[in-house]
Coordinates of C-alpha atoms in Angstrom, one line a residue:
M1 CA 0.1 0.0 0.0
R2 CA 1.4 3.7 -0.7
V3 CA 0.0 5.9 1.8
L4 CA 0.6 9.9 0.6
I5 CA 0.5 12.0 3.2
T6 CA 0.1 16.0 3.1
A7 CA -0.8 18.6 6.0
L8 CA -0.6 22.3 5.5
V9 CA 1.4 23.5 8.7
P10 CA 4.4 21.3 10.4
S11 CA 2.5 21.3 13.9
H12 CA -0.2 19.5 12.3
L13 CA 2.1 16.8 10.4
V14 CA 3.5 16.3 14.4
P15 CA 0.3 13.4 15.4
I16 CA 0.5 11.6 12.2
V17 CA 4.4 10.9 12.6
P18 CA 3.5 8.0 14.6
L19 CA 1.3 6.9 12.3
T20 CA 3.9 6.8 9.4
W21 CA 5.9 5.1 11.4
A22 CA 3.8 2.2 12.2
L23 CA 2.8 2.3 8.2
R24 CA 6.7 1.6 7.7
A25 CA 7.1 -0.5 10.3
A26 CA 4.3 -2.5 8.4
G27 CA 5.5 -2.2 5.2
H28 CA 3.3 0.5 3.7
E29 CA 5.3 2.8 1.2
V30 CA 5.1 6.2 2.8
L31 CA 5.2 10.4 1.0
V32 CA 4.9 13.3 2.9
A33 CA 4.0 16.5 0.4
G34 CA 4.3 19.5 1.5
D35 CA 6.0 23.0 1.5
G36 CA 9.7 23.1 2.1
E37 CA 9.0 23.4 6.0
L38 CA 6.8 20.4 5.9
V39 CA 9.0 18.2 4.1
K40 CA 11.8 19.6 6.3
F41 CA 10.1 18.7 9.4
A42 CA 9.1 15.3 7.7
A43 CA 12.3 14.1 6.8
A44 CA 14.0 14.7 10.2
A45 CA 11.1 12.1 10.8
G46 CA 12.7 9.7 9.1
L47 CA 10.3 9.5 6.0
D48 CA 10.7 10.3 2.4
T49 CA 9.4 13.9 0.9
R50 CA 8.0 15.7 -2.2
P51 CA 7.9 19.7 -2.1
V52 CA 4.7 20.7 -3.5
G53 CA 2.9 24.0 -2.5
G54 CA 5.8 26.3 -1.5
G55 CA 4.9 29.3 -2.4
E56 CA 4.5 33.5 -1.1
V57 CA 0.5 32.9 -1.5
R58 CA 0.9 29.6 0.7
Q59 CA 3.5 31.1 3.4
R60 CA 0.9 34.3 3.5
L61 CA -2.1 32.6 4.4
T62 CA -0.7 30.1 6.4
R63 CA 1.3 31.6 9.0
P64 CA 0.4 32.3 12.8
G65 CA -2.8 35.0 12.8
A66 CA -2.8 35.5 9.0
V67 CA -7.1 34.2 8.6
R68 CA -9.5 36.0 11.8
M69 CA -10.8 32.4 12.9
P70 CA -14.1 32.7 14.4
D71 CA -15.3 31.1 18.3
R72 CA -16.9 27.5 17.6
A73 CA -20.7 28.9 18.0
G74 CA -19.9 31.8 15.4
M75 CA -19.6 29.7 12.6
D76 CA -23.1 28.6 13.1
R77 CA -24.1 32.2 13.1
R78 CA -21.3 32.7 10.0
A79 CA -23.4 34.8 7.4
D80 CA -23.1 33.0 3.5
A81 CA -20.9 36.0 2.6
E82 CA -18.1 35.5 5.3
W83 CA -18.0 31.6 4.7
D84 CA -17.7 32.8 0.6
E85 CA -14.9 35.0 1.6
A86 CA -13.7 32.1 3.2
G87 CA -13.5 29.8 0.4
E88 CA -12.3 31.9 -2.0
R89 CA -9.1 32.3 0.5
W90 CA -8.8 28.3 0.3
R91 CA -9.6 28.7 -3.7
T92 CA -6.6 30.7 -3.3
R93 CA -4.0 28.8 -1.4
L94 CA -4.8 25.8 -3.3
G95 CA -5.0 26.9 -6.5
G96 CA -1.3 27.9 -6.0
Y97 CA -0.3 23.8 -5.8
V98 CA -3.4 20.9 -5.5
D99 CA -2.4 20.1 -9.7
E100 CA 1.3 19.2 -8.0
L101 CA -0.6 17.4 -5.1
V102 CA -2.8 16.0 -7.6
A103 CA 0.2 14.8 -10.6
L104 CA 2.4 13.8 -8.0
G105 CA -0.8 11.6 -6.7
R106 CA -0.6 9.9 -9.7
D107 CA 2.9 9.4 -10.9
W108 CA 3.3 7.8 -7.3
A109 CA 0.3 5.7 -7.4
A110 CA -1.6 6.5 -4.0
D111 CA -3.8 4.0 -2.6
L112 CA -4.9 6.2 0.3
V113 CA -4.1 9.9 1.3
V114 CA -4.1 11.0 4.8
T115 CA -4.8 14.9 6.0
D116 CA -4.2 16.9 8.1
P117 CA -8.5 18.4 9.0
V118 CA -7.9 21.8 7.4
E119 CA -5.5 20.9 4.2
F120 CA -8.3 20.5 1.4
G121 CA -6.5 19.8 -1.5
G122 CA -6.0 16.1 0.6
L123 CA -8.8 15.5 0.2
I124 CA -9.1 17.0 -3.3
A125 CA -6.5 14.8 -4.0
A126 CA -8.6 11.8 -3.2
A127 CA -11.6 12.1 -4.4
A128 CA -8.9 12.9 -8.2
L129 CA -7.2 9.4 -7.4
D130 CA -10.5 7.8 -6.6
V131 CA -9.5 6.3 -3.4
P132 CA -9.9 6.6 0.1
G133 CA -9.1 10.0 1.8
V134 CA -8.9 9.7 5.7
V135 CA -9.0 13.1 8.0
H136 CA -6.6 12.9 11.2
R137 CA -7.2 15.7 13.9
W138 CA -4.5 16.7 16.0
G139 CA -6.5 16.5 19.2
P140 CA -9.8 17.7 20.8
D141 CA -11.4 19.8 18.2
D142 CA -14.7 21.4 17.8
F143 CA -14.6 23.0 14.2
T144 CA -13.5 20.8 11.8
S145 CA -16.3 19.2 11.2
P146 CA -18.3 22.2 10.4
L147 CA -14.6 23.5 8.5
L148 CA -15.3 20.1 6.5
R149 CA -19.3 20.8 5.5
Q150 CA -18.6 24.2 4.0
A151 CA -15.3 22.9 2.1
K152 CA -18.0 20.2 0.5
V153 CA -19.7 24.0 -1.1
Q154 CA -16.4 25.7 -1.8
L155 CA -14.4 23.2 -3.1
H156 CA -16.7 21.7 -5.3
E157 CA -15.9 23.0 -8.5
M158 CA -12.6 22.6 -7.9
C159 CA -13.3 19.0 -7.3
A160 CA -15.0 18.7 -10.0
E161 CA -12.3 20.0 -12.4
F162 CA -10.4 16.7 -11.6
G163 CA -13.2 14.5 -12.4
A164 CA -14.6 14.2 -9.0
D165 CA -18.2 14.3 -8.1
G166 CA -17.4 16.5 -5.5
F167 CA -14.9 17.2 -2.3
P168 CA -15.4 14.6 -1.1
D169 CA -16.1 13.0 2.3
P170 CA -13.9 11.4 4.4
A171 CA -13.5 7.4 4.8
L172 CA -12.5 8.5 8.0
I173 CA -11.8 10.3 10.4
V174 CA -9.4 9.9 13.3
D175 CA -9.7 10.9 17.0
P176 CA -6.3 11.2 18.9
S177 CA -7.7 11.6 21.5
P178 CA -10.2 10.0 24.9
A179 CA -13.4 10.3 25.1
S180 CA -13.7 11.7 28.6
L181 CA -11.3 14.6 26.0
L182 CA -14.0 15.1 23.5
P183 CA -15.3 17.9 23.7
D184 CA -19.6 19.1 23.3
G185 CA -20.5 20.2 19.8
D186 CA -21.8 19.0 16.2
N187 CA -18.3 17.0 15.0
T188 CA -18.4 14.2 13.4
P189 CA -17.2 11.6 15.6
G190 CA -13.9 9.7 14.8
L191 CA -12.1 7.2 15.3
L192 CA -10.1 6.4 18.7
T193 CA -7.2 6.0 18.9
R194 CA -4.2 6.6 21.3
Y195 CA -2.0 10.0 21.0
V196 CA 1.4 8.5 21.0
P197 CA 4.0 12.1 21.9
Y198 CA 6.3 13.0 19.4
C199 CA 8.2 17.1 18.5
G200 CA 10.8 16.0 16.6
T201 CA 14.2 14.1 17.8
A202 CA 17.8 15.7 19.6
E203 CA 20.3 14.4 20.9
L204 CA 19.5 14.7 25.1
P205 CA 22.2 16.7 26.7
D206 CA 22.7 16.2 30.1
W207 CA 20.1 18.4 32.0
A208 CA 17.2 16.2 29.9
V209 CA 18.8 13.4 30.9
R210 CA 19.2 13.5 34.7
R211 CA 17.1 14.8 38.0
P212 CA 16.7 18.2 38.5
Q213 CA 17.6 19.0 42.4
R214 CA 14.4 21.3 42.7
P215 CA 10.3 21.2 40.9
R216 CA 10.8 22.1 37.5
A217 CA 7.8 23.3 34.9
L218 CA 8.5 23.2 30.9
L219 CA 7.6 26.7 29.6
C220 CA 6.1 26.5 26.1
L221 CA 5.2 29.2 23.9
G222 CA 4.1 27.7 20.8
M223 CA 4.1 28.9 17.2
W224 CA 1.1 31.4 18.0
H225 CA 2.7 32.9 21.4
G226 CA 5.7 32.8 20.3
R227 CA 4.5 35.6 17.0
V228 CA 3.2 37.8 20.3
L229 CA 6.9 37.5 21.5
A230 CA 8.5 38.6 18.1
E231 CA 5.8 40.8 17.2
T232 CA 5.3 43.1 21.1
G233 CA 9.0 42.0 22.2
E234 CA 7.6 41.2 25.0
L235 CA 5.6 37.6 26.4
P236 CA 2.1 37.9 26.2
P237 CA 0.3 38.3 29.0
G238 CA 0.8 36.2 32.1
F239 CA 4.0 34.3 30.9
G240 CA 6.0 37.2 32.6
H241 CA 4.1 36.7 36.0
V242 CA 4.6 32.6 35.2
L243 CA 8.3 33.0 35.4
S244 CA 8.4 35.1 38.9
G245 CA 5.3 33.2 40.6
C246 CA 7.9 30.0 40.0
A247 CA 10.8 31.7 41.2
E248 CA 8.8 32.6 44.2
L249 CA 8.0 28.7 44.6
G250 CA 11.0 27.6 44.3
V251 CA 10.3 25.7 40.9
D252 CA 13.1 26.4 38.6
V253 CA 11.3 26.6 34.6
L254 CA 12.7 25.4 31.5
F255 CA 12.0 27.7 29.0
P256 CA 12.4 26.0 24.6
I257 CA 12.1 28.8 22.5
D258 CA 13.3 29.2 19.0
A259 CA 16.8 31.3 18.7
Q260 CA 16.0 33.9 17.1
Y261 CA 13.0 34.5 20.0
H262 CA 16.2 34.7 23.0
P263 CA 17.3 38.5 22.7
L264 CA 13.7 39.6 23.0
L265 CA 13.1 38.3 26.3
G266 CA 15.3 40.5 28.2
D267 CA 16.6 39.8 31.2
V268 CA 14.9 36.5 33.0
P269 CA 15.2 34.7 36.3
D270 CA 18.4 32.6 37.2
T271 CA 16.0 30.0 38.2
V272 CA 14.9 30.1 34.0
Q273 CA 17.1 28.0 31.8
V274 CA 16.0 29.6 28.3
V275 CA 17.4 26.8 25.2
D276 CA 17.0 26.8 22.0
R277 CA 13.4 24.7 20.5
F278 CA 13.7 21.1 21.5
P279 CA 11.5 17.9 21.9
I280 CA 9.2 17.6 25.0
G281 CA 9.0 14.6 24.9
P282 CA 11.9 13.3 26.7
L283 CA 11.4 16.4 29.2
M284 CA 8.3 15.1 30.7
R285 CA 9.4 12.3 33.0
H286 CA 10.8 14.8 35.4
T287 CA 8.2 17.6 35.3
A288 CA 6.3 18.6 37.9
F289 CA 3.6 20.5 35.5
T290 CA 3.6 22.4 32.0
V291 CA 2.7 25.8 31.2
H292 CA 1.3 26.6 27.9
H293 CA -0.2 28.7 25.2
G294 CA -3.3 25.8 24.7
G295 CA -1.6 24.0 21.7
S296 CA -3.0 20.6 21.8
G297 CA 0.3 19.0 21.5
T298 CA 1.6 20.2 24.3
S299 CA -1.1 19.4 26.5
M300 CA -1.8 15.9 24.6
T301 CA 1.8 15.4 26.1
S302 CA 0.9 16.3 29.1
F303 CA -1.8 14.1 29.6
A304 CA -0.1 11.2 28.1
S305 CA 2.8 11.3 30.9
G306 CA 0.8 12.4 33.4
V307 CA 1.4 16.0 33.8
P308 CA -0.6 18.9 35.4
Q309 CA -1.2 21.8 32.9
L310 CA -1.4 25.5 33.6
V311 CA -3.2 26.7 30.3
I312 CA -3.4 30.1 29.4
P313 CA -4.5 30.3 25.9
G314 CA -4.5 33.5 23.5
D315 CA -7.6 34.3 21.8
K316 CA -8.1 32.0 18.4
P317 CA -11.0 28.9 19.9
F318 CA -9.0 26.3 19.8
L319 CA -6.5 27.3 22.1
Q320 CA -9.4 28.7 24.3
T321 CA -10.8 25.0 23.7
T322 CA -7.9 23.1 24.5
G323 CA -7.6 25.6 27.8
R324 CA -11.3 24.3 29.0
L325 CA -10.5 20.7 28.2
V326 CA -7.8 20.9 30.5
E327 CA -9.9 22.6 33.4
E328 CA -13.0 20.4 32.9
S329 CA -10.6 17.2 33.1
G330 CA -9.1 18.3 36.2
A331 CA -6.1 17.8 35.2
G332 CA -4.7 21.4 35.4
R333 CA -6.1 25.0 35.4
N334 CA -7.3 27.8 32.6
L335 CA -7.1 31.4 33.6
A336 CA -8.6 32.1 29.8
T337 CA -9.6 36.0 30.7
E338 CA -7.6 38.9 30.4
Q339 CA -8.4 39.9 33.8
E340 CA -7.1 36.4 35.1
Q341 CA -4.0 36.8 33.0
H342 CA -2.8 40.3 34.4
D343 CA -3.2 39.3 37.7
A344 CA -0.3 38.0 39.1
G345 CA -1.4 36.6 42.7
E346 CA -3.8 34.9 40.5
V347 CA -1.0 32.9 37.8
R348 CA 0.9 32.7 41.2
R349 CA -1.8 30.3 43.4
A350 CA -2.4 29.0 40.4
L351 CA 1.5 27.8 39.7
A352 CA 0.8 26.6 43.7
G353 CA -1.5 24.7 43.1
L354 CA -0.2 22.6 41.0
L355 CA 2.9 22.2 42.8
T356 CA 1.2 21.3 45.8
E357 CA -2.4 20.0 45.7
E358 CA -2.2 16.3 44.1
H359 CA -5.4 15.9 42.9
Y360 CA -4.3 17.5 39.9
R361 CA -1.6 15.2 39.4
K362 CA -3.9 11.9 40.2
A363 CA -6.6 13.6 37.0
A364 CA -3.5 14.0 34.4
R365 CA -2.3 10.0 35.2
A366 CA -6.3 8.9 34.7
V367 CA -6.7 10.4 31.8
G368 CA -2.6 9.6 30.7
A369 CA -4.1 5.8 31.7
E370 CA -7.5 6.6 29.5
M371 CA -5.5 7.2 26.4
A372 CA -2.8 4.3 26.8
G373 CA -5.6 1.9 27.2
L374 CA -6.7 2.9 22.8
P375 CA -5.6 0.8 20.1
G376 CA -2.6 2.5 18.9
P377 CA -0.7 3.7 15.4
A378 CA -0.1 -0.6 14.7
E379 CA -4.4 -0.8 15.0
L380 CA -4.7 2.2 13.1
V381 CA -2.3 0.4 10.4
R382 CA -5.0 -2.6 10.5
T383 CA -8.4 -0.3 9.9
L384 CA -6.8 1.8 6.9
E385 CA -5.6 -1.8 5.2
G386 CA -8.9 -2.5 5.2
L387 CA -10.3 0.4 3.1
I388 CA -9.0 -0.8 0.0

């Protein structure tokens, strides 16, 4: 079986990587197609790649903050004109490379296409090739099904140009989430599978292997909050209070962030160790709690490791959803409002609770155990084989 995999940006490929390894281990061929950043990330994971869609338009329309995103409730209230505007952006982006993606799929004779929920080109290619298209969510979300329904309207003609009847329904939706984390709403239920953490590889230095002498927090900004730092020259609201609050509580902070941002951080407490971007999975075994922006990768890796979380989400609806689910699980705190994020005392109380109150870690371990009981990538491979 030859599997063509594509994703809009590298972070959307992250939860699919363990499946690619399982496909390879089962004897199947895997090819990852996407822009330069995506194929570079995929190649570092040991995968065969083919660059497509590296144009300026795609880069402009996929960078963080390029497109205003409605909240989940707002999707239901959007006027047709607003969806038409969104559809025009989708068609503009896809028009730069979907021909190339379809041609690659035909030349490579793909039997199956796996795509992230918002890289609509993957499902267009599946329709053009008349093969099953599988949508692999990146974690709990409450918006991909509404978007796919609109894609059926907005991208119908684009699919027809390739001889397809229209934008297809996925042959399968994969939910790398336990049932307890699935948000309410009308999202089409997916096949529940085990989330296997992956966020890159590295040579582990001493500080990543040895147990620290004091409790250590792991701080992650993600690409969304990294953009805030780049644009304003300041940490997003709440994160500065995290650094000072941890220092007061006797907690060391490990802060992996792209080296380009290091000069913008200014003076940080001596208890903060700033390092270049680093895979967080190997760090979880010695992490007392994580503090992050609401990204599903950091959140799901924390859950899988039984580590409590403090979420300080940005204003993007999917980041807010992650924070809400963390708090509802009992495994952490969510400081969702600007008032909470700007309140140094509130941030410090949240940190102290995660450090001293065992019920947060107990709840995190319970979710982690639920995740561990789900079928993993090897079982998912057998399911995909049954689609052919």
